[in-house]
Amino acid sequence: MFKTSLFKINLSFRHQFLIFFVLSSILPLLIFSGIFLHKSTSILLSRNEELLQTGIILWEEVMTDTLDKLELTANHLAFLAYNNQFPQNITQHEADHSAQWPESVRPVRKRLLVIRSDRQGNPLSAAFPAGADATRCAADVRAVLQPLQAGILRGHSQKGLFYIPGCHTQGSLMLMVAVPVYSRQSNTKEPSGSLVLGQNIESLIQNKDMAQLPRDFIYRIVEKSRAHRLETVAATLPGLHSELPPPGSLRRYAASAQVFEETTNLKKYRSRVHSLRDARKNIRGYVIVSLPQYYVDDLAHENTLYVVAFLIIAIMLLTLLGARFNRLFIQPMHMLSAASRQVAGGDLNVRIQLRSDDAEMAQTLSGFNRMLDQLQEKEIIRKTFISTLTHDLRTPLIAQKRVLEFFRAYVKPDLDEQSGKLLEDMHQSNQNLMDMINHLLETFQYESGRINLHPKPTNLRALVDQCFQTLRPMAAGKHIELENQIAENFLVHVDG
């Protein structure tokens, strides 16, 4: 039994084992599963952040690749100009000689800006994106390239992201390449002018390279409008109108690379912001890369299902293990404890009728049953001995008692006083021996549980006087004087 110091709780061995089994097996399993779910969710969120970072890297690769293609096309057009094959009407040249455009640029040639200028930056021919204000677009391009004109005339190409608000109806950011143009008729090796090739950044959304990116990624280009408000100018998901965070939050998210949650079209997304900087390192807009929240939720739900399935299987295995342990050890120990209590109560007929699969436990139970057999056999021998002993002792004493009673009735009147007293002492001794045998028999019956004691008050001095009457002849023969010093009416409780 188990008892606590604060509360008195009696627990059987089986209940103690059940508590120990839960605390040592199932509870740690539940704690481990909870920690695993928490850690797996954290890992999923971290993985989601890594995927968003990958989306930003892919976006930068698309921009870099687009600039490389623009530079390749610009050099191709500069070669045409070197051979005096660059037409005055570039738009008509596109329609009639589209095969001269590189394959990588053909899908977006209608969105391209093409300007050929002289050494002073005056345009000789130009083609503008659809819907652009030609005059304003040319002026904005010239203003942007004016600081770079000296480097171009020294034979250095210039490329990057530029803020040119007049070349598109929506966005103002353009990927632009400016390369020097040489002339065969010139006697110098200096460039005769420059050629500019540009593409608005929002057109990248419809680029086939963007279409090859994972479909789960959602890209949005956010720029400042002419009213100096942040607006989404392009998105890979048609009809996507995001409730954009405040400009301060966008700057903070971009600076800290923090992932934030937003709701768009009643759907939840996890997003990350990347700043769009022009050639002068000024922030001109943002690219927002988003992943649907269900991507994380589905993986977390899948992990939860796996953990629940693992828990069910583990608990079933632990239950089977506990049942096996219960059959091998707990149940035999429980039956052994119950049988021990019955034996302690005097029942030697009990036996443990259980076959254990464990050899040592089976040997223990068999040894317990053999011990009970031996105890029962010895108890039978003891009972037989006590019964025989009391019978063999009482028979001659009863005969002696009858003879003494005969002498008391017919011989005592003719005896002198001393002989009569001796006859009474013999009779009293006979009676004491009979009482001793009866007490022995009663003690045996009491130990066997077949008799109950009935205590009652008894005068101890009178009881001792009766003993002195039996012992006085032997004491006198050894010159021993017996004296009863017990107070009168001194009562004790003895079996009546």
Coordinates of C-alpha atoms in Angstrom, one line a residue:
M1 CA 0.0 0.0 0.0
F2 CA 1.1 3.5 -0.7
K3 CA 0.5 6.4 1.7
T4 CA 1.4 10.1 1.1
S5 CA 2.5 12.4 3.9
L6 CA -0.2 15.0 3.1
F7 CA -3.1 12.8 2.2
K8 CA -3.8 9.3 3.3
I9 CA -4.3 7.5 0.0
N10 CA -4.3 3.7 -0.1
L11 CA -3.2 2.4 -3.5
S12 CA -2.9 -1.2 -4.5
F13 CA 0.2 -2.4 -6.3
R14 CA -1.8 -2.6 -9.6
H15 CA -2.9 1.1 -9.2
Q16 CA 0.6 2.1 -8.4
F17 CA 1.8 0.3 -11.5
L18 CA -0.9 2.0 -13.6
I19 CA 0.2 5.5 -12.3
F20 CA 3.8 4.7 -12.9
F21 CA 3.0 3.4 -16.4
V22 CA 1.2 6.6 -17.3
L23 CA 3.8 8.9 -15.8
S24 CA 6.8 7.0 -17.3
S25 CA 5.4 6.1 -20.7
I26 CA 2.3 7.9 -21.9
L27 CA 2.8 11.3 -20.3
P28 CA 6.4 11.7 -21.8
L29 CA 5.0 10.6 -25.1
L30 CA 2.3 13.3 -25.0
I31 CA 4.8 15.9 -23.9
F32 CA 7.2 14.9 -26.7
S33 CA 4.4 15.0 -29.3
G34 CA 3.4 18.5 -28.1
I35 CA 7.0 19.7 -28.4
F36 CA 7.4 18.0 -31.8
L37 CA 4.2 19.8 -33.1
H38 CA 5.4 23.1 -31.7
K39 CA 8.9 22.6 -33.2
S40 CA 7.5 21.4 -36.6
T41 CA 5.3 24.4 -36.8
S42 CA 8.3 26.6 -36.1
I43 CA 10.3 24.8 -38.7
L44 CA 7.4 25.1 -41.2
L45 CA 7.3 28.9 -40.6
S46 CA 11.0 29.1 -40.9
R47 CA 10.8 27.1 -44.1
N48 CA 8.1 29.4 -45.4
E49 CA 10.4 32.4 -44.7
E50 CA 13.2 30.6 -46.6
L51 CA 10.8 30.1 -49.5
L52 CA 9.9 33.8 -49.5
Q53 CA 13.5 34.7 -49.5
T54 CA 14.0 32.3 -52.5
G55 CA 11.1 34.1 -54.2
I56 CA 13.0 37.4 -53.8
I57 CA 16.2 35.8 -55.1
L58 CA 14.3 34.5 -58.2
W59 CA 12.9 37.9 -58.8
E60 CA 16.4 39.4 -58.7
E61 CA 17.5 36.7 -61.1
V62 CA 14.7 37.6 -63.5
M63 CA 15.6 41.3 -63.4
T64 CA 19.3 40.5 -64.0
D65 CA 18.5 38.2 -66.8
T66 CA 16.2 40.8 -68.4
L67 CA 19.0 43.4 -68.2
D68 CA 21.4 40.9 -69.8
K69 CA 18.9 40.3 -72.6
L70 CA 18.3 44.0 -73.1
E71 CA 22.0 44.6 -73.3
L72 CA 22.4 41.8 -75.8
T73 CA 19.6 43.3 -77.9
A74 CA 21.0 46.8 -77.6
N75 CA 24.4 45.6 -78.8
H76 CA 22.6 43.9 -81.7
L77 CA 20.9 47.1 -82.7
A78 CA 24.1 49.1 -82.3
F79 CA 25.7 46.7 -84.7
L80 CA 22.9 47.4 -87.2
A81 CA 23.6 51.1 -86.7
Y82 CA 27.3 50.6 -87.3
N83 CA 26.4 48.9 -90.7
N84 CA 24.0 51.7 -91.5
Q85 CA 21.1 49.3 -91.2
F86 CA 19.3 51.1 -88.3
P87 CA 16.0 52.4 -89.8
Q88 CA 14.6 55.8 -89.2
N89 CA 11.2 54.4 -88.4
I90 CA 11.8 51.8 -85.7
T91 CA 8.2 50.9 -85.3
Q92 CA 7.8 50.1 -89.0
H93 CA 11.2 48.3 -88.7
E94 CA 9.7 46.1 -86.0
A95 CA 6.8 45.1 -88.1
D96 CA 8.8 44.4 -91.2
H97 CA 11.9 42.9 -89.8
S98 CA 10.8 41.3 -86.5
A99 CA 13.2 38.4 -87.2
Q100 CA 16.1 40.7 -86.4
W101 CA 14.9 41.0 -82.8
P102 CA 16.4 38.3 -80.4
E103 CA 13.9 35.5 -79.6
S104 CA 14.2 36.3 -75.8
V105 CA 12.9 39.9 -76.4
R106 CA 10.2 39.3 -79.1
P107 CA 7.3 38.6 -76.6
V108 CA 7.7 42.1 -75.1
R109 CA 9.0 44.2 -78.0
K110 CA 5.8 46.2 -78.0
R111 CA 6.7 47.4 -74.5
L112 CA 10.3 48.3 -75.3
L113 CA 11.7 51.8 -75.4
V114 CA 14.3 52.3 -78.2
I115 CA 16.1 55.7 -78.6
R116 CA 19.1 56.4 -80.8
S117 CA 20.8 59.7 -80.0
D118 CA 23.8 61.7 -81.2
R119 CA 26.7 62.7 -79.1
Q120 CA 24.8 65.6 -77.6
G121 CA 21.9 63.3 -76.6
N122 CA 19.5 64.5 -79.2
P123 CA 17.2 61.7 -80.4
L124 CA 17.7 60.6 -84.0
S125 CA 15.0 58.0 -83.9
A126 CA 12.8 56.5 -81.2
A127 CA 10.2 53.9 -80.5
F128 CA 8.1 54.3 -77.3
P129 CA 6.0 51.7 -75.3
A130 CA 2.3 51.6 -76.1
G131 CA 0.4 54.4 -74.4
A132 CA 3.5 56.5 -73.5
D133 CA 3.8 60.2 -74.0
A134 CA 6.7 60.4 -76.5
T135 CA 7.7 63.9 -75.7
R136 CA 7.7 63.5 -72.0
C137 CA 9.2 60.0 -72.1
A138 CA 12.1 61.2 -74.3
A139 CA 12.7 64.2 -72.0
D140 CA 12.7 62.0 -68.8
V141 CA 15.1 59.5 -70.4
R142 CA 17.4 62.3 -71.5
A143 CA 17.3 63.8 -68.0
V144 CA 18.2 60.5 -66.4
L145 CA 21.0 59.7 -68.9
Q146 CA 22.5 63.1 -68.9
P147 CA 24.9 62.3 -65.9
L148 CA 25.8 59.1 -67.6
Q149 CA 26.4 60.5 -71.1
A150 CA 30.1 61.1 -70.5
G151 CA 30.7 57.5 -69.6
I152 CA 28.8 56.3 -72.6
L153 CA 30.8 58.4 -75.0
R154 CA 34.0 56.9 -73.5
G155 CA 32.7 53.5 -74.6
H156 CA 31.2 52.3 -71.3
S157 CA 27.8 50.7 -71.3
Q158 CA 25.3 51.8 -68.6
K159 CA 22.5 49.7 -67.3
G160 CA 20.2 49.4 -64.2
L161 CA 16.9 50.3 -62.8
F162 CA 15.8 53.9 -63.4
Y163 CA 12.9 56.1 -62.4
I164 CA 11.3 57.4 -65.6
P165 CA 7.6 58.4 -64.9
G166 CA 6.8 59.5 -68.4
C167 CA 7.3 56.3 -70.3
H168 CA 4.3 54.3 -69.0
T169 CA 0.8 54.9 -68.1
Q170 CA 1.1 53.2 -64.7
G171 CA 4.5 52.4 -63.4
S172 CA 7.6 54.6 -63.4
L173 CA 10.4 52.1 -63.0
M174 CA 12.3 50.9 -66.0
L175 CA 15.1 48.5 -66.6
M176 CA 17.3 50.4 -69.1
V177 CA 20.5 49.8 -71.0
A178 CA 22.5 52.5 -72.8
V179 CA 25.3 51.4 -75.1
P180 CA 27.7 53.5 -77.3
V181 CA 27.1 53.5 -81.1
Y182 CA 30.0 53.7 -83.5
S183 CA 30.0 54.8 -87.2
R184 CA 32.0 53.4 -90.1
Q185 CA 32.3 56.8 -91.7
S186 CA 33.8 58.4 -88.6
N187 CA 37.6 58.9 -88.7
T188 CA 37.8 58.6 -84.9
K189 CA 37.3 55.7 -82.7
E190 CA 35.0 57.6 -80.4
P191 CA 31.3 56.8 -80.3
S192 CA 29.0 58.7 -82.6
G193 CA 26.2 58.6 -80.2
S194 CA 24.2 56.2 -78.0
L195 CA 21.4 53.7 -78.1
V196 CA 19.0 53.2 -75.3
L197 CA 16.8 50.2 -74.8
G198 CA 14.4 50.0 -71.9
Q199 CA 11.5 47.9 -70.5
N200 CA 9.1 48.8 -67.8
I201 CA 9.5 46.7 -64.8
E202 CA 5.8 45.8 -64.5
S203 CA 6.0 44.1 -67.9
L204 CA 8.2 41.4 -66.2
I205 CA 5.0 40.0 -64.6
Q206 CA 3.9 38.8 -68.0
N207 CA 7.3 37.6 -69.0
K208 CA 7.6 33.9 -69.7
D209 CA 10.5 33.7 -67.3
M210 CA 8.2 34.7 -64.5
A211 CA 5.7 32.1 -65.7
Q212 CA 8.3 29.5 -65.1
L213 CA 8.5 30.3 -61.4
P214 CA 6.6 28.2 -58.9
R215 CA 2.9 28.8 -59.1
D216 CA 2.6 29.2 -55.3
F217 CA 4.6 32.5 -55.5
I218 CA 2.6 35.7 -55.9
Y219 CA 4.5 38.8 -57.0
R220 CA 3.2 42.4 -56.8
I221 CA 5.0 45.5 -57.9
V222 CA 4.2 48.5 -55.7
E223 CA 5.3 52.0 -56.9
K224 CA 4.5 55.5 -56.0
S225 CA 1.8 57.0 -58.2
R226 CA 2.0 60.5 -59.6
A227 CA -0.1 61.4 -56.5
H228 CA 2.7 60.0 -54.4
R229 CA 0.7 57.2 -53.1
L230 CA 1.8 53.5 -53.0
E231 CA -0.2 51.5 -55.5
T232 CA 0.0 48.0 -56.9
V233 CA 0.9 48.5 -60.6
A234 CA 1.2 44.8 -61.5
A235 CA 0.6 41.3 -60.0
T236 CA 1.1 37.8 -61.1
L237 CA -2.4 36.9 -59.8
P238 CA -5.1 38.6 -62.0
G239 CA -7.5 40.8 -60.1
L240 CA -5.2 40.9 -57.0
H241 CA -5.9 44.2 -55.1
S242 CA -4.0 44.0 -51.9
E243 CA -4.8 46.1 -48.8
L244 CA -1.2 47.3 -48.6
P245 CA 0.4 48.1 -45.3
P246 CA 1.2 51.7 -44.5
P247 CA 4.3 53.1 -46.3
G248 CA 6.2 53.2 -43.0
S249 CA 5.4 49.5 -42.4
L250 CA 6.6 48.6 -45.9
R251 CA 9.9 50.4 -45.3
R252 CA 10.3 48.6 -42.0
Y253 CA 9.4 45.2 -43.4
A254 CA 11.9 45.7 -46.3
A255 CA 14.7 46.9 -44.0
S256 CA 14.3 44.1 -41.5
A257 CA 13.3 41.3 -44.0
Q258 CA 10.4 40.6 -41.7
V259 CA 7.6 38.3 -42.8
F260 CA 4.1 39.6 -42.2
E261 CA 0.6 38.3 -42.6
E262 CA -2.1 40.0 -44.7
T263 CA -5.5 39.3 -46.0
T264 CA -6.3 39.8 -49.7
N265 CA -9.5 38.8 -51.4
L266 CA -10.6 37.1 -48.1
K267 CA -7.5 34.9 -48.3
K268 CA -4.6 34.9 -45.9
Y269 CA -1.0 35.3 -47.2
R270 CA 2.4 35.4 -45.7
S271 CA 4.5 38.1 -47.5
R272 CA 7.9 39.5 -47.6
V273 CA 9.0 42.9 -49.0
H274 CA 12.0 43.7 -51.2
S275 CA 13.0 47.3 -52.0
L276 CA 13.3 48.4 -55.6
R277 CA 16.3 50.9 -55.8
D278 CA 17.2 52.9 -58.8
A279 CA 20.8 53.4 -60.1
R280 CA 21.3 56.1 -57.5
K281 CA 20.3 53.6 -54.7
N282 CA 17.1 55.5 -53.9
I283 CA 14.0 53.4 -53.0
R284 CA 11.5 53.9 -55.8
G285 CA 9.1 51.0 -55.0
Y286 CA 8.7 47.5 -53.6
V287 CA 8.3 44.0 -54.8
I288 CA 6.0 41.9 -52.5
V289 CA 6.4 38.2 -52.6
S290 CA 3.6 36.2 -51.1
L291 CA 2.7 32.6 -50.3
P292 CA -0.8 31.5 -49.4
Q293 CA -1.3 30.8 -45.7
Y294 CA -2.9 27.5 -46.6
Y295 CA 0.5 26.3 -47.7
V296 CA 1.7 26.4 -44.1
D297 CA -1.7 25.3 -42.7
D298 CA -1.9 22.3 -44.9
L299 CA 1.6 21.2 -43.9
A300 CA 0.9 21.8 -40.2
H301 CA -2.4 19.9 -40.6
E302 CA -0.5 17.0 -42.3
N303 CA 2.1 17.1 -39.5
T304 CA -0.7 17.0 -36.9
L305 CA -2.3 14.0 -38.6
Y306 CA 1.1 12.2 -38.6
V307 CA 1.6 13.0 -34.9
V308 CA -1.9 11.8 -34.0
A309 CA -1.4 8.6 -36.0
F310 CA 2.0 8.1 -34.3
L311 CA 0.4 8.7 -30.9
I312 CA -2.4 6.3 -31.5
I313 CA 0.0 3.6 -32.7
A314 CA 2.4 4.3 -29.8
I315 CA -0.4 4.2 -27.2
M316 CA -1.7 1.0 -28.6
L317 CA 1.7 -0.6 -28.5
L318 CA 2.3 0.7 -25.0
T319 CA -1.2 -0.6 -24.0
L320 CA -0.3 -4.0 -25.4
L321 CA 3.0 -3.9 -23.6
G322 CA 1.3 -2.9 -20.3
A323 CA -1.3 -5.7 -20.7
R324 CA 1.6 -8.2 -21.3
F325 CA 3.4 -6.9 -18.3
N326 CA 0.2 -7.1 -16.3
R327 CA -0.3 -10.7 -17.3
L328 CA 3.3 -11.6 -16.6
F329 CA 3.9 -9.8 -13.3
I330 CA 1.1 -7.6 -12.0
Q331 CA -1.8 -10.2 -12.0
P332 CA 0.4 -13.0 -10.4
M333 CA 1.6 -10.5 -7.8
H334 CA -2.0 -9.4 -7.1
M335 CA -3.1 -13.0 -6.7
L336 CA -0.1 -13.8 -4.6
S337 CA -0.9 -10.9 -2.3
A338 CA -4.6 -11.9 -2.0
A339 CA -3.6 -15.5 -1.2
S340 CA -1.1 -14.3 1.4
R341 CA -3.9 -12.4 3.1
Q342 CA -6.1 -15.5 3.2
V343 CA -3.3 -17.6 4.6
A344 CA -2.7 -14.9 7.3
G345 CA -6.4 -15.3 8.1
G346 CA -5.9 -19.0 8.7
D347 CA -7.1 -20.4 5.4
L348 CA -4.6 -22.9 4.2
N349 CA -6.8 -24.4 1.5
V350 CA -6.2 -21.5 -0.9
R351 CA -4.2 -22.1 -4.0
I352 CA -3.1 -19.8 -6.9
Q353 CA -4.6 -21.2 -10.0
L354 CA -2.7 -19.2 -12.6
R355 CA -0.3 -20.2 -15.3
S356 CA 2.3 -17.5 -16.1
D357 CA 4.3 -17.4 -19.3
D358 CA 7.3 -16.2 -17.4
A359 CA 9.4 -19.1 -16.1
E360 CA 10.6 -17.3 -12.9
M361 CA 7.1 -16.1 -12.0
A362 CA 5.7 -19.6 -12.7
Q363 CA 8.4 -21.1 -10.5
T364 CA 7.5 -18.6 -7.7
L365 CA 3.8 -19.4 -7.8
S366 CA 4.5 -23.1 -7.9
G367 CA 6.8 -22.7 -4.9
F368 CA 4.1 -20.7 -3.0
N369 CA 1.6 -23.5 -3.6
R370 CA 4.1 -26.2 -2.4
M371 CA 4.7 -24.1 0.7
L372 CA 1.0 -24.0 1.4
D373 CA 0.9 -27.8 0.9
Q374 CA 3.6 -28.3 3.4
L375 CA 2.0 -25.9 5.9
Q376 CA -1.3 -27.7 5.5
E377 CA 0.4 -31.0 6.1
K378 CA 2.2 -29.8 9.2
E379 CA -1.1 -28.3 10.5
I380 CA -2.8 -31.6 10.1
I381 CA 0.0 -33.3 12.0
R382 CA -0.2 -30.7 14.7
K383 CA -3.9 -31.1 15.1
T384 CA -3.6 -34.8 15.2
F385 CA -0.8 -34.6 17.8
I386 CA -2.8 -32.2 20.0
S387 CA -6.0 -34.3 19.7
T388 CA -4.1 -37.5 20.6
L389 CA -2.2 -35.8 23.4
T390 CA -5.2 -34.4 25.1
H391 CA -7.1 -37.7 24.7
D392 CA -4.2 -39.8 26.1
L393 CA -3.8 -37.4 29.1
R394 CA -7.4 -36.9 29.9
T395 CA -8.3 -40.6 30.0
P396 CA -6.1 -41.6 33.0
L397 CA -6.8 -38.3 34.8
I398 CA -10.6 -38.9 34.5
A399 CA -10.0 -42.4 35.9
Q400 CA -7.9 -41.0 38.8
K401 CA -10.6 -38.3 39.4
R402 CA -13.3 -40.9 39.8
V403 CA -11.1 -42.9 42.3
L404 CA -10.4 -39.8 44.3
E405 CA -14.0 -38.8 44.3
F406 CA -14.8 -42.4 45.6
F407 CA -12.2 -42.0 48.4
R408 CA -13.6 -38.6 49.3
A409 CA -17.1 -40.0 49.6
Y410 CA -16.5 -43.3 51.4
V411 CA -13.0 -43.3 52.9
K412 CA -12.4 -39.7 54.0
P413 CA -14.8 -39.9 57.0
D414 CA -12.6 -42.6 58.6
L415 CA -9.3 -40.8 58.0
D416 CA -7.5 -38.5 60.4
E417 CA -7.2 -34.8 59.7
Q418 CA -3.8 -34.9 58.0
S419 CA -4.7 -37.8 55.7
G420 CA -8.0 -36.1 54.8
K421 CA -6.1 -32.9 53.9
L422 CA -3.7 -34.9 51.7
L423 CA -6.7 -36.5 50.0
E424 CA -8.1 -33.1 49.2
D425 CA -4.8 -31.8 47.8
M426 CA -4.6 -34.9 45.5
H427 CA -8.1 -34.2 44.3
Q428 CA -7.3 -30.5 43.7
S429 CA -4.1 -31.4 41.8
N430 CA -6.1 -33.8 39.7
Q431 CA -8.6 -31.0 38.9
N432 CA -5.8 -28.6 38.1
L433 CA -4.3 -31.1 35.6
M434 CA -7.7 -31.5 34.0
D435 CA -8.0 -27.7 33.7
M436 CA -4.5 -27.5 32.2
I437 CA -5.4 -30.0 29.5
N438 CA -8.7 -28.3 28.9
H439 CA -6.8 -25.0 28.6
L440 CA -4.4 -26.6 26.2
L441 CA -7.2 -27.8 24.1
E442 CA -8.9 -24.4 24.2
T443 CA -5.6 -22.7 23.2
F444 CA -5.4 -24.9 20.2
Q445 CA -9.0 -24.2 19.2
Y446 CA -8.4 -20.5 19.6
E447 CA -5.3 -20.6 17.4
S448 CA -7.4 -22.5 14.8
G449 CA -10.1 -19.8 15.0
R450 CA -12.7 -22.2 16.4
I451 CA -13.1 -20.5 19.8
N452 CA -13.6 -17.0 21.0
L453 CA -12.4 -15.5 24.3
H454 CA -14.8 -14.1 26.8
P455 CA -12.8 -12.0 29.3
K456 CA -14.4 -11.3 32.7
P457 CA -13.1 -9.7 36.0
T458 CA -11.4 -12.3 38.3
N459 CA -9.8 -11.9 41.8
L460 CA -6.1 -12.4 41.1
R461 CA -5.3 -13.1 44.8
A462 CA -7.8 -16.0 45.0
L463 CA -6.4 -17.4 41.7
V464 CA -2.8 -17.3 43.1
D465 CA -4.0 -19.0 46.4
Q466 CA -5.3 -21.9 44.3
C467 CA -1.9 -22.2 42.6
F468 CA -0.2 -22.1 46.1
Q469 CA -2.4 -25.1 47.3
T470 CA -0.9 -27.1 44.4
L471 CA 2.6 -26.0 44.9
R472 CA 2.7 -25.9 48.7
P473 CA 3.6 -29.7 49.2
M474 CA 6.6 -29.4 46.9
A475 CA 7.7 -26.1 48.4
A476 CA 7.5 -27.6 51.9
G477 CA 9.7 -30.5 50.9
K478 CA 12.3 -28.0 49.8
H479 CA 11.8 -25.8 52.9
I480 CA 10.4 -23.0 50.7
E481 CA 7.8 -20.7 52.2
L482 CA 5.1 -19.4 49.8
E483 CA 3.5 -16.0 50.6
N484 CA 0.7 -14.3 48.6
Q485 CA 1.4 -10.5 48.7
I486 CA -1.3 -9.6 46.2
A487 CA -3.9 -7.1 47.6
E488 CA -7.4 -8.2 48.4
N489 CA -10.0 -7.7 45.7
F490 CA -7.3 -7.1 43.0
L491 CA -9.3 -7.8 39.8
V492 CA -7.9 -8.8 36.4
H493 CA -9.7 -9.7 33.1
V494 CA -9.3 -13.3 32.1
D495 CA -11.2 -15.7 29.9
G496 CA -14.2 -17.1 31.8

